[in-house]
CSV table of C-alpha atoms in Angstrom, one decimal:
chain,number,residue,atom,x,y,z
A,1,MET,CA,16.6,-73.7,61.1
A,2,ILE,CA,17.5,-71.1,58.5
A,3,LYS,CA,14.9,-68.5,57.9
A,4,MET,CA,14.5,-67.1,54.4
A,5,LYS,CA,13.9,-63.4,53.8
A,6,SER,CA,10.5,-62.7,52.3
A,7,PHE,CA,10.4,-61.0,48.9
A,8,THR,CA,7.7,-58.7,47.6
A,9,TYR,CA,5.9,-59.8,44.5
A,10,LYS,CA,7.6,-57.2,42.4
A,11,ALA,CA,11.0,-58.3,43.7
A,12,LEU,CA,10.2,-61.9,42.9
A,13,ALA,CA,9.1,-60.8,39.4
A,14,VAL,CA,12.4,-59.0,38.8
A,15,ALA,CA,14.4,-61.9,40.1
A,16,ALA,CA,12.4,-64.2,37.8
A,17,ALA,CA,13.1,-61.9,34.9
A,18,THR,CA,16.7,-62.2,35.5
A,19,VAL,CA,16.7,-65.9,35.6
A,20,CYS,CA,14.5,-66.2,32.5
A,21,GLY,CA,16.7,-64.3,30.1
A,22,SER,CA,17.7,-60.8,31.1
A,23,ALA,CA,21.3,-60.5,30.2
A,24,ALA,CA,21.7,-56.8,31.3
A,25,ILE,CA,20.0,-53.7,32.5
A,26,ALA,CA,21.3,-51.6,29.7
A,27,GLY,CA,18.6,-50.6,27.3
A,28,SER,CA,18.7,-47.3,25.5
A,29,GLN,CA,16.6,-45.1,23.3
A,30,SER,CA,17.6,-42.6,20.6
A,31,VAL,CA,15.7,-39.8,18.9
A,32,THR,CA,16.9,-37.1,16.6
A,33,PRO,CA,14.6,-34.2,17.6
A,34,THR,CA,12.8,-32.4,14.9
A,35,ASN,CA,13.1,-28.6,14.9
A,36,PHE,CA,9.8,-27.1,13.9
A,37,ALA,CA,9.3,-23.6,12.6
A,38,LEU,CA,7.5,-21.4,15.0
A,39,GLU,CA,5.8,-19.8,12.0
A,40,ALA,CA,4.2,-23.2,11.2
A,41,ILE,CA,2.7,-24.3,14.5
A,42,THR,CA,0.7,-23.4,17.5
A,43,ASN,CA,0.7,-25.2,20.8
A,44,ALA,CA,-2.4,-27.0,19.6
A,45,THR,CA,-1.0,-27.9,16.2
A,46,ALA,CA,-0.6,-31.7,15.9
A,47,VAL,CA,3.0,-32.3,15.0
A,48,THR,CA,4.6,-35.6,13.9
A,49,VAL,CA,7.6,-36.5,15.9
A,50,PRO,CA,10.7,-38.3,14.5
A,51,PRO,CA,11.2,-42.1,14.8
A,52,VAL,CA,11.8,-43.3,18.3
A,53,THR,CA,14.4,-46.1,18.3
A,54,LEU,CA,14.4,-48.4,21.4
A,55,THR,CA,17.5,-50.6,21.6
A,56,MET,CA,17.1,-53.6,23.9
A,57,GLY,CA,19.7,-54.2,26.5
A,58,VAL,CA,18.4,-57.7,27.4
A,59,THR,CA,17.8,-61.0,25.5
A,60,ARG,CA,14.2,-62.2,25.4
A,61,THR,CA,13.5,-65.7,24.2
A,62,VAL,CA,10.3,-67.1,22.6
A,63,ALA,CA,7.2,-66.4,24.7
A,64,GLN,CA,9.1,-64.0,26.9
A,65,ASP,CA,6.8,-61.3,25.7
A,66,PHE,CA,7.0,-57.8,27.1
A,67,THR,CA,5.2,-54.4,27.0
A,68,VAL,CA,6.5,-51.0,25.9
A,69,VAL,CA,4.7,-47.9,27.2
A,70,ILE,CA,5.4,-44.5,25.7
A,71,LYS,CA,4.1,-41.3,27.4
A,72,PRO,CA,4.3,-37.7,26.4
A,73,GLN,CA,6.0,-35.5,29.0
A,74,ALA,CA,5.3,-32.1,30.6
A,75,GLY,CA,1.7,-31.8,29.8
A,76,ALA,CA,1.9,-32.8,26.2
A,77,THR,CA,-0.7,-35.2,24.7
A,78,PHE,CA,-0.7,-37.7,21.9
A,79,VAL,CA,-3.0,-37.9,18.9
A,80,GLN,CA,-4.6,-41.2,20.0
A,81,ALA,CA,-4.8,-42.6,16.4
A,82,SER,CA,-1.1,-42.2,16.0
A,83,CYS,CA,-0.4,-45.0,18.5
A,84,ALA,CA,-1.6,-47.5,15.9
A,85,ALA,CA,0.2,-45.6,13.1
A,86,ALA,CA,3.5,-46.0,15.0
A,87,LEU,CA,3.1,-49.8,15.5
A,88,PRO,CA,6.7,-51.3,15.0
A,89,THR,CA,7.4,-54.3,12.8
A,90,ASP,CA,10.2,-56.8,12.8
A,91,ALA,CA,11.0,-60.4,11.9
A,92,ASN,CA,11.9,-61.2,15.5
A,93,PHE,CA,8.6,-60.1,17.1
A,94,THR,CA,5.0,-59.3,16.5
A,95,ALA,CA,3.7,-56.1,17.9
A,96,SER,CA,0.1,-55.0,18.7
A,97,VAL,CA,-1.5,-52.0,20.3
A,98,LYS,CA,-2.3,-52.8,23.9
A,99,ARG,CA,-3.7,-49.4,24.9
A,100,ALA,CA,-4.1,-46.1,23.0
A,101,SER,CA,-5.0,-42.8,24.5
A,102,THR,CA,-3.9,-39.2,24.5
A,103,SER,CA,-1.7,-39.9,27.6
A,104,GLU,CA,0.0,-43.1,26.5
A,105,CYS,CA,0.7,-45.6,23.7
A,106,ALA,CA,1.2,-49.1,25.1
A,107,TYR,CA,2.4,-52.0,22.9
A,108,GLU,CA,2.6,-55.7,23.4
A,109,ILE,CA,5.7,-57.2,21.9
A,110,ASP,CA,5.4,-60.9,21.3
A,111,VAL,CA,8.7,-62.6,20.7
A,112,THR,CA,8.2,-65.1,17.9
A,113,GLU,CA,11.7,-66.2,16.7
A,114,VAL,CA,13.6,-69.0,18.4
A,115,ASN,CA,16.5,-66.6,18.8
A,116,GLY,CA,14.2,-64.1,20.4
A,117,THR,CA,15.1,-60.5,20.8
A,118,ILE,CA,18.8,-60.2,21.4
A,119,VAL,CA,20.9,-57.5,23.0
A,120,GLY,CA,21.0,-54.7,20.5
A,121,GLN,CA,17.6,-55.5,18.9
A,122,THR,CA,15.9,-52.3,17.9
A,123,VAL,CA,12.2,-51.5,18.2
A,124,VAL,CA,11.3,-48.5,16.1
A,125,PHE,CA,8.1,-46.4,16.5
A,126,THR,CA,7.5,-44.2,13.5
A,127,GLY,CA,4.6,-41.7,13.2
A,128,LEU,CA,3.8,-40.7,16.7
A,129,GLN,CA,2.0,-37.4,16.9
A,130,LEU,CA,1.7,-34.8,19.6
A,131,ALA,CA,-1.8,-33.3,19.7
A,132,SER,CA,-0.7,-30.6,22.2
A,133,HIS,CA,2.6,-29.4,23.5
A,134,SER,CA,4.4,-26.2,24.6
A,135,LEU,CA,6.8,-25.7,21.7
A,136,VAL,CA,5.5,-22.2,20.9
A,137,SER,CA,5.8,-21.3,24.6
A,138,GLY,CA,9.6,-22.0,24.5
A,139,SER,CA,9.6,-25.5,25.9
A,140,ASN,CA,10.9,-28.6,24.1
A,141,ALA,CA,8.7,-31.7,23.8
A,142,SER,CA,9.7,-35.0,25.2
A,143,ILE,CA,8.5,-38.6,25.5
A,144,GLY,CA,9.3,-41.2,28.2
A,145,THR,CA,9.5,-44.9,27.4
A,146,GLY,CA,9.2,-47.7,29.9
A,147,VAL,CA,9.9,-51.4,29.1
A,148,TRP,CA,7.9,-53.8,31.3
A,149,GLU,CA,7.2,-57.5,31.8
A,150,LEU,CA,3.9,-58.3,30.0
A,151,SER,CA,2.1,-58.0,33.3
A,152,GLU,CA,3.5,-54.6,33.8
A,153,PHE,CA,4.3,-55.4,37.4
A,154,ALA,CA,8.1,-55.2,36.9
A,155,ARG,CA,10.4,-53.3,34.6
A,156,ILE,CA,13.0,-55.0,32.4
A,157,ASP,CA,15.9,-53.5,30.7
A,158,ASN,CA,15.8,-50.2,32.7
A,159,SER,CA,14.8,-49.2,36.1
A,160,ASN,CA,13.2,-45.9,34.9
A,161,ASP,CA,11.6,-44.5,31.8
A,162,LEU,CA,14.0,-43.5,29.0
A,163,ILE,CA,13.4,-39.8,28.4
A,164,ASN,CA,14.2,-38.2,25.1
A,165,THR,CA,13.5,-34.8,23.5
A,166,VAL,CA,11.5,-35.3,20.3
A,167,ALA,CA,10.8,-31.8,19.2
A,168,THR,CA,12.1,-28.2,19.5
A,169,ALA,CA,11.0,-25.0,17.8
A,170,SER,CA,12.7,-21.9,16.4
A,171,GLN,CA,12.1,-19.0,14.1
A,172,ALA,CA,12.5,-19.9,10.5
A,173,ILE,CA,12.6,-16.3,9.2
A,174,THR,CA,15.1,-13.8,10.6
A,175,LEU,CA,16.4,-10.4,9.6
A,176,VAL,CA,20.1,-9.4,9.4
A,177,ALA,CA,20.7,-5.7,9.1
A,178,ALA,CA,24.4,-4.8,9.3
A,179,ALA,CA,25.1,-1.1,9.9
A,180,ASP,CA,25.4,1.0,6.8
A,181,ALA,CA,27.2,4.3,7.1
A,182,PHE,CA,28.1,4.9,3.4
A,183,THR,CA,25.4,7.6,2.5
A,184,THR,CA,26.6,11.2,2.4
A,185,VAL,CA,24.3,14.1,1.8
A,186,ASP,CA,25.9,16.4,-0.7
A,187,VAL,CA,26.2,20.1,-0.1
A,188,ASP,CA,27.1,20.6,-3.8
A,189,ASN,CA,24.0,18.9,-5.2
A,190,ALA,CA,23.0,20.6,-8.4
A,191,ASN,CA,19.4,21.2,-7.1
A,192,GLY,CA,20.5,22.9,-3.9
A,193,PRO,CA,22.7,22.5,-0.9
A,194,LEU,CA,22.1,19.1,0.8
A,195,PHE,CA,19.2,18.4,-1.6
A,196,GLY,CA,20.7,15.1,-2.7
A,197,PHE,CA,23.5,12.7,-2.2
A,198,LEU,CA,27.1,12.2,-3.0
A,199,PRO,CA,27.4,9.3,-5.5
A,200,ASP,CA,28.8,6.3,-3.7
A,201,ALA,CA,29.8,2.7,-4.5
A,202,ASN,CA,31.0,1.4,-1.2
A,203,GLY,CA,27.9,-0.3,0.2
A,204,ALA,CA,27.9,-3.9,1.4
A,205,PHE,CA,25.7,-5.0,-1.5
A,206,THR,CA,27.5,-3.2,-4.3
A,207,PRO,CA,26.3,-2.5,-6.9
A,208,LEU,CA,22.7,-3.0,-5.6
A,209,ASP,CA,23.0,-0.3,-3.0
A,210,ASP,CA,25.1,2.3,-4.8
A,211,ASP,CA,24.0,5.9,-4.1
A,212,THR,CA,23.3,8.4,-6.9
A,213,ALA,CA,22.8,12.2,-6.8
A,214,SER,CA,19.1,11.7,-6.1
A,215,ILE,CA,18.8,8.2,-4.5
A,216,ALA,CA,20.4,6.7,-1.4
A,217,ARG,CA,20.3,3.0,-0.9
A,218,ALA,CA,21.0,0.5,1.9
A,219,GLY,CA,20.5,-3.3,2.1
A,220,PHE,CA,19.7,-6.0,4.5
A,221,ILE,CA,19.2,-9.8,4.5
A,222,ILE,CA,16.1,-11.9,5.1
A,223,ARG,CA,17.1,-15.4,6.0
A,224,ASN,CA,14.5,-17.8,4.6
A,225,ASN,CA,14.8,-20.9,6.9
A,226,PRO,CA,18.5,-21.6,6.5
A,227,SER,CA,18.2,-24.3,9.1
A,228,ASN,CA,15.5,-26.2,7.3
A,229,LEU,CA,13.0,-26.1,10.1
A,230,LYS,CA,9.9,-28.2,9.5
A,231,ILE,CA,6.2,-27.6,9.3
A,232,ALA,CA,3.8,-29.8,11.4
A,233,ASP,CA,4.3,-33.0,9.3
A,234,GLY,CA,7.9,-33.1,10.5
A,235,VAL,CA,9.2,-33.6,7.0
A,236,THR,CA,8.5,-30.6,4.8
A,237,ASN,CA,10.7,-27.5,5.1
A,238,PHE,CA,9.0,-24.3,6.1
A,239,ASP,CA,9.4,-21.9,3.1
A,240,ALA,CA,8.5,-18.2,3.0
A,241,ASN,CA,8.1,-18.6,-0.8
A,242,ASN,CA,5.1,-20.9,-0.2
A,243,ALA,CA,1.9,-19.0,0.1
A,244,ALA,CA,0.5,-21.9,2.2
A,245,HIS,CA,3.3,-21.2,4.7
A,246,MET,CA,3.7,-17.4,4.7
A,247,ASP,CA,1.3,-14.6,4.0
A,248,SER,CA,3.9,-11.8,4.2
A,249,VAL,CA,6.9,-10.3,5.9
A,250,ARG,CA,6.4,-6.7,6.9
A,251,ILE,CA,9.4,-4.5,7.3
A,252,ASN,CA,9.3,-1.4,9.5
A,253,LEU,CA,11.6,1.6,9.1
A,254,VAL,CA,11.9,4.4,11.7
A,255,GLY,CA,13.7,7.7,10.9
A,256,ASP,CA,13.3,11.0,9.2
A,257,PHE,CA,11.5,10.7,5.9
A,258,ASN,CA,11.1,14.5,5.2
A,259,GLY,CA,12.2,15.4,1.7
A,260,ALA,CA,11.5,11.9,0.3
A,261,ALA,CA,9.7,11.6,-3.1
A,262,SER,CA,9.3,7.9,-2.3
A,263,VAL,CA,10.7,5.0,-0.4
A,264,ASP,CA,10.9,1.7,-2.2
A,265,ALA,CA,12.4,-1.7,-1.8
A,266,ALA,CA,13.4,-4.6,-4.0
A,267,PHE,CA,14.1,-8.3,-3.3
A,268,TYR,CA,17.0,-9.6,-5.3
A,269,ASN,CA,17.9,-13.2,-6.1
A,270,ALA,CA,21.4,-14.8,-6.2
A,271,THR,CA,22.1,-13.3,-9.6
A,272,ASN,CA,21.0,-9.8,-8.5
A,273,VAL,CA,17.7,-9.9,-10.4
A,274,ALA,CA,14.8,-8.2,-8.6
A,275,THR,CA,12.0,-10.6,-7.8
A,276,GLY,CA,9.7,-8.1,-6.3
A,277,ILE,CA,9.5,-4.3,-5.8
A,278,ALA,CA,7.5,-2.8,-3.0
A,279,THR,CA,6.7,0.9,-2.3
A,280,ALA,CA,6.6,1.8,1.3
A,281,THR,CA,3.7,3.5,3.0
A,282,VAL,CA,5.5,6.6,4.5
A,283,ASP,CA,4.2,8.4,7.6
A,284,THR,CA,6.5,11.5,7.6
A,285,ALA,CA,4.8,13.0,10.7
A,286,ASN,CA,5.6,9.9,12.8
A,287,GLY,CA,8.8,9.0,11.1
A,288,THR,CA,7.8,5.6,9.9
A,289,ALA,CA,7.8,3.7,6.6
A,290,THR,CA,6.5,0.2,6.1
A,291,PHE,CA,6.4,-2.3,3.2
A,292,SER,CA,5.6,-6.0,2.8
A,293,MET,CA,7.5,-8.8,1.1
A,294,LEU,CA,5.1,-11.4,-0.3
A,295,PRO,CA,5.7,-15.1,-0.9
A,296,GLY,CA,6.3,-14.3,-4.6
A,297,ASN,CA,9.2,-12.0,-3.6
A,298,PHE,CA,11.0,-14.9,-2.2
A,299,ALA,CA,11.1,-16.8,-5.5
A,300,SER,CA,14.5,-18.1,-6.5
A,301,GLN,CA,15.8,-17.7,-3.0
A,302,SER,CA,17.6,-20.5,-1.3
A,303,ASN,CA,18.3,-19.4,2.3
A,304,ASN,CA,19.3,-15.8,2.2
A,305,GLY,CA,17.6,-13.0,0.3
A,306,THR,CA,19.0,-9.5,-0.2
A,307,VAL,CA,16.6,-6.6,0.1
A,308,VAL,CA,17.6,-3.1,-0.9
A,309,VAL,CA,15.7,0.0,0.3
A,310,TRP,CA,16.1,3.2,-1.6
A,311,PHE,CA,15.2,6.7,-0.5
A,312,THR,CA,14.5,9.0,-3.5
A,313,SER,CA,14.9,12.7,-2.7
A,314,ALA,CA,12.3,15.1,-4.0
A,315,LEU,CA,15.3,17.4,-4.6
A,316,THR,CA,13.3,20.4,-3.3
A,317,ALA,CA,14.8,21.0,0.2
A,318,SER,CA,17.7,20.3,2.4
A,319,LEU,CA,17.9,16.8,3.8
A,320,GLY,CA,20.1,18.0,6.7
A,321,ILE,CA,23.5,16.7,7.7
A,322,SER,CA,22.6,13.6,9.8
A,323,ARG,CA,19.9,11.0,9.9
A,324,THR,CA,19.6,7.5,11.4
A,325,PHE,CA,17.1,4.9,10.3
A,326,GLY,CA,16.2,1.8,12.4
A,327,ILE,CA,14.8,-1.4,10.9
A,328,SER,CA,12.7,-4.3,12.3
A,329,GLY,CA,10.0,-6.5,11.0
A,330,VAL,CA,7.3,-9.0,11.7
A,331,THR,CA,6.3,-12.2,9.9
A,332,ASP,CA,2.6,-13.0,9.2
A,333,PRO,CA,2.6,-16.8,8.7
A,334,ASP,CA,-0.3,-18.8,7.5
A,335,VAL,CA,-0.6,-21.0,10.6
A,336,GLY,CA,1.5,-19.8,13.5
A,337,ALA,CA,1.4,-16.5,15.3
A,338,ASN,CA,3.2,-13.4,14.0
A,339,GLN,CA,6.9,-13.4,14.9
A,340,ALA,CA,8.8,-10.3,15.6
A,341,LEU,CA,12.0,-9.9,13.6
A,342,ALA,CA,14.8,-8.2,15.6
A,343,GLY,CA,16.6,-5.6,13.6
A,344,ASN,CA,19.0,-2.8,14.2
A,345,ALA,CA,18.1,0.6,15.6
A,346,SER,CA,21.1,2.2,13.9
A,347,TRP,CA,20.9,0.2,10.7
A,348,TRP,CA,21.4,3.2,8.2
A,349,THR,CA,23.1,6.4,9.2
A,350,TRP,CA,23.7,9.4,7.0
A,351,ASP,CA,26.3,12.1,7.3
A,352,ALA,CA,27.1,15.0,5.0
A,353,ASN,CA,30.1,16.7,3.4
A,354,ALA,CA,29.0,19.9,5.3
A,355,ILE,CA,27.8,21.1,8.7
A,356,GLN,CA,25.0,23.4,9.8
A,357,LEU,CA,25.2,26.2,12.4
A,358,ARG,CA,22.0,27.7,13.7
A,359,SER,CA,20.8,30.6,15.9
A,360,ALA,CA,17.2,30.7,17.1
A,361,PHE,CA,17.6,34.5,17.3
A,362,PHE,CA,19.5,37.3,15.6
A,363,ASN,CA,18.9,40.9,14.9
A,364,ASN,CA,19.7,42.8,11.7
A,365,ASP,CA,19.2,46.3,13.1
A,366,THR,CA,21.6,48.7,11.3
A,367,SER,CA,20.6,51.9,13.1
A,368,ALA,CA,23.3,54.2,14.3
A,369,GLY,CA,25.5,52.7,16.9
A,370,ASN,CA,24.2,49.1,16.5
A,371,PHE,CA,26.4,46.3,15.3
A,372,THR,CA,24.8,42.9,14.5
A,373,ARG,CA,27.3,40.5,13.1
A,374,PHE,CA,28.3,36.9,12.7
A,375,PHE,CA,31.8,35.8,13.5
A,376,PHE,CA,33.2,32.5,12.2
A,377,GLN,CA,36.5,30.8,12.9
A,378,ASN,CA,37.8,28.4,10.3
A,379,VAL,CA,40.8,26.4,11.5
A,380,GLY,CA,40.8,24.2,8.4
A,381,SER,CA,43.5,24.2,5.7
A,382,SER,CA,41.1,25.6,3.0
A,383,THR,CA,38.3,28.1,2.6
A,384,ALA,CA,34.7,26.9,3.1
A,385,ALA,CA,31.7,27.9,1.0
A,386,TYR,CA,28.4,28.6,2.9
A,387,THR,CA,24.7,29.3,2.3
A,388,ALA,CA,22.3,30.9,4.8
A,389,VAL,CA,18.6,30.5,5.2
A,390,CYS,CA,16.7,33.0,7.3
A,391,TYR,CA,13.4,32.6,9.1
A,392,VAL,CA,10.9,35.3,10.2
A,393,ASP,CA,8.9,35.5,13.4
A,394,ASP,CA,5.6,36.1,11.6
A,395,ALA,CA,4.4,34.4,8.5
A,396,ALA,CA,3.1,37.6,7.1
A,397,LYS,CA,6.6,39.0,6.8
A,398,THR,CA,8.8,38.5,3.8
A,399,ILE,CA,12.5,37.9,3.5
A,400,THR,CA,14.9,39.7,1.2
A,401,TYR,CA,18.3,38.1,0.8
A,402,GLY,CA,21.5,40.2,0.4
A,403,THR,CA,24.9,39.6,-1.0
A,404,ALA,CA,26.1,37.7,2.0
A,405,GLN,CA,23.4,34.9,1.7
A,406,THR,CA,26.2,32.9,0.1
A,407,GLY,CA,29.9,33.3,0.4
A,408,THR,CA,33.1,31.9,1.6
A,409,LEU,CA,34.6,31.6,5.1
A,410,ARG,CA,38.3,32.3,4.8
A,411,ILE,CA,41.0,30.5,6.8
A,412,GLY,CA,41.0,32.2,10.1
A,413,GLN,CA,38.2,34.6,11.0
A,414,THR,CA,35.4,35.9,8.8
A,415,THR,CA,32.9,38.6,9.9
A,416,ILE,CA,29.5,38.9,8.2
A,417,ASN,CA,27.0,41.7,8.8
A,418,ALA,CA,23.6,40.3,9.6
A,419,ALA,CA,21.8,42.8,7.4
A,420,ASP,CA,24.0,41.7,4.5
A,421,VAL,CA,22.6,38.2,4.8
A,422,CYS,CA,18.9,39.1,4.9
A,423,THR,CA,16.4,41.7,5.9
A,424,PHE,CA,12.7,41.5,6.7
A,425,SER,CA,9.7,43.4,5.5
A,426,ALA,CA,8.9,44.5,9.1
A,427,GLY,CA,11.0,44.3,12.2
A,428,GLN,CA,14.6,43.2,12.6
A,429,ARG,CA,14.5,39.9,14.4
A,430,GLY,CA,14.6,36.4,13.0
A,431,ALA,CA,16.4,33.0,13.1
A,432,ILE,CA,19.1,31.6,10.8
A,433,THR,CA,20.8,28.5,9.6
A,434,PHE,CA,24.2,28.4,7.9
A,435,THR,CA,25.1,25.4,5.8
A,436,ILE,CA,28.9,25.2,5.5
A,437,ASN,CA,30.9,23.0,3.3
A,438,ALA,CA,33.5,22.0,5.9
A,439,PRO,CA,34.1,19.4,8.6
A,440,ALA,CA,32.3,20.2,11.9
A,441,LYS,CA,35.6,20.2,13.8
A,442,ASN,CA,36.9,23.0,11.6
A,443,VAL,CA,34.3,25.8,12.0
A,444,LYS,CA,32.8,27.6,15.0
A,445,GLY,CA,30.6,30.7,15.0
A,446,VAL,CA,28.9,33.3,17.2
A,447,TYR,CA,26.3,36.0,16.7
A,448,GLN,CA,27.2,39.4,18.2
A,449,GLN,CA,24.8,42.2,19.0
A,450,ALA,CA,26.7,45.4,20.2
A,451,ILE,CA,25.9,49.0,21.0
A,452,ASN,CA,29.0,51.0,20.1
A,453,GLY,CA,31.0,51.9,23.2
A,454,VAL,CA,28.4,50.6,25.6
A,455,ALA,CA,27.9,46.7,25.6
A,456,ALA,CA,28.1,43.6,23.5
A,457,GLY,CA,26.3,40.3,23.7
A,458,TYR,CA,27.3,37.0,22.1
A,459,LEU,CA,25.2,33.9,21.2
A,460,PRO,CA,27.1,30.8,20.1
A,461,LEU,CA,25.8,29.3,16.9
A,462,GLU,CA,24.5,25.8,17.7
A,463,ARG,CA,25.2,22.6,15.9
A,464,PRO,CA,21.9,20.7,15.6
A,465,TYR,CA,23.9,17.4,15.5
A,466,LEU,CA,26.2,18.0,18.4
A,467,GLY,CA,29.4,16.0,18.4
A,468,SER,CA,29.1,14.9,14.8
A,469,SER,CA,32.3,15.1,12.7
A,470,TYR,CA,32.1,14.9,8.9
């Protein structure tokens, strides 16, 4: 007597399915994930996912009905009503909603045509919505699809759920701030040494960021959704030009704003026409300036918009010989959370066609036997003009400048008596800054205080921007 092995009910069902028309276990599913704009959604924003196309790997004849169960993955949930909205239609079958909940959409597929559903038959679910997900938290959203016998005791077509990513999320607005080192503070400015700028036409956004004698300019780019990321409906592109999508984009500058009459910015379209001008709120004490670009400023932009910032000098004081400005930003979208815009901490750097040498102390005592002098070494191939500014140790004291406040450093060594530069209404001690129209590598200086025939002391004049070379 030959004994037959016993089969479980599920095994018998699978075997029966094979006999009754399963040609292969080769079903597949395809989805082109939608990339949503982070600025347009939260983790609780209902998003419409793209069509889910199930391709049958088996042939099902008339009355070999089956069930398709779609489930959101990784803690996501469905909008329950979207199960019915995504009901598939086709001439070869009739579909109905078998179950609908936030955790699954189950469909009964009744095969109606004589030819049935053949290998390669597609079943398309269009309009499924996720009610919750983790897109904003950095996770993709996925669904899993199982194809079952009508009883749901045995799988057909595949031994496990078909898993597909249906949604991703990225920032739609980004900031690109290439380094700009074309601004030069001009020691020969008509209003005073280093009061303004050397006219320049070498910027990356010429002629938009050309410098003039009183205005320095630098530009950057705001990318307005070049990847065509979507809002929650999965169809409409997010657009910073749409007030329903974006409230504003705030730009933050960090640097030295002393000496500025104003700091302004303009957004330019593709034909270099300004579509919006913003005046920054400047906090000189904390070295910050901020301005906002509004949706209207993005008008006529396609993907990339050029923004030019200009620093207008008050032309009343030295701007120094070196400054660095950093840039960053933050978007304020209408729906999603604010998004930080990474920038460039060294976006805009200034140099000068001059250097400065300083001493926190000098003495201009001219009494018998005292020598208080400045010595300069100029190794350049030409003479260098200079201007000196003196500082007193008491605000009640006044300064009287002498003939050596301005002058020329010859090639080689130049000696300048301290009292010929300036004297004070009381006392002999003070501080001093020399602004010299020469490259930093060419000039060095020291202060000497000597008692004739007894002793001499020397203080090197310090460069406030050590290592700079102009």
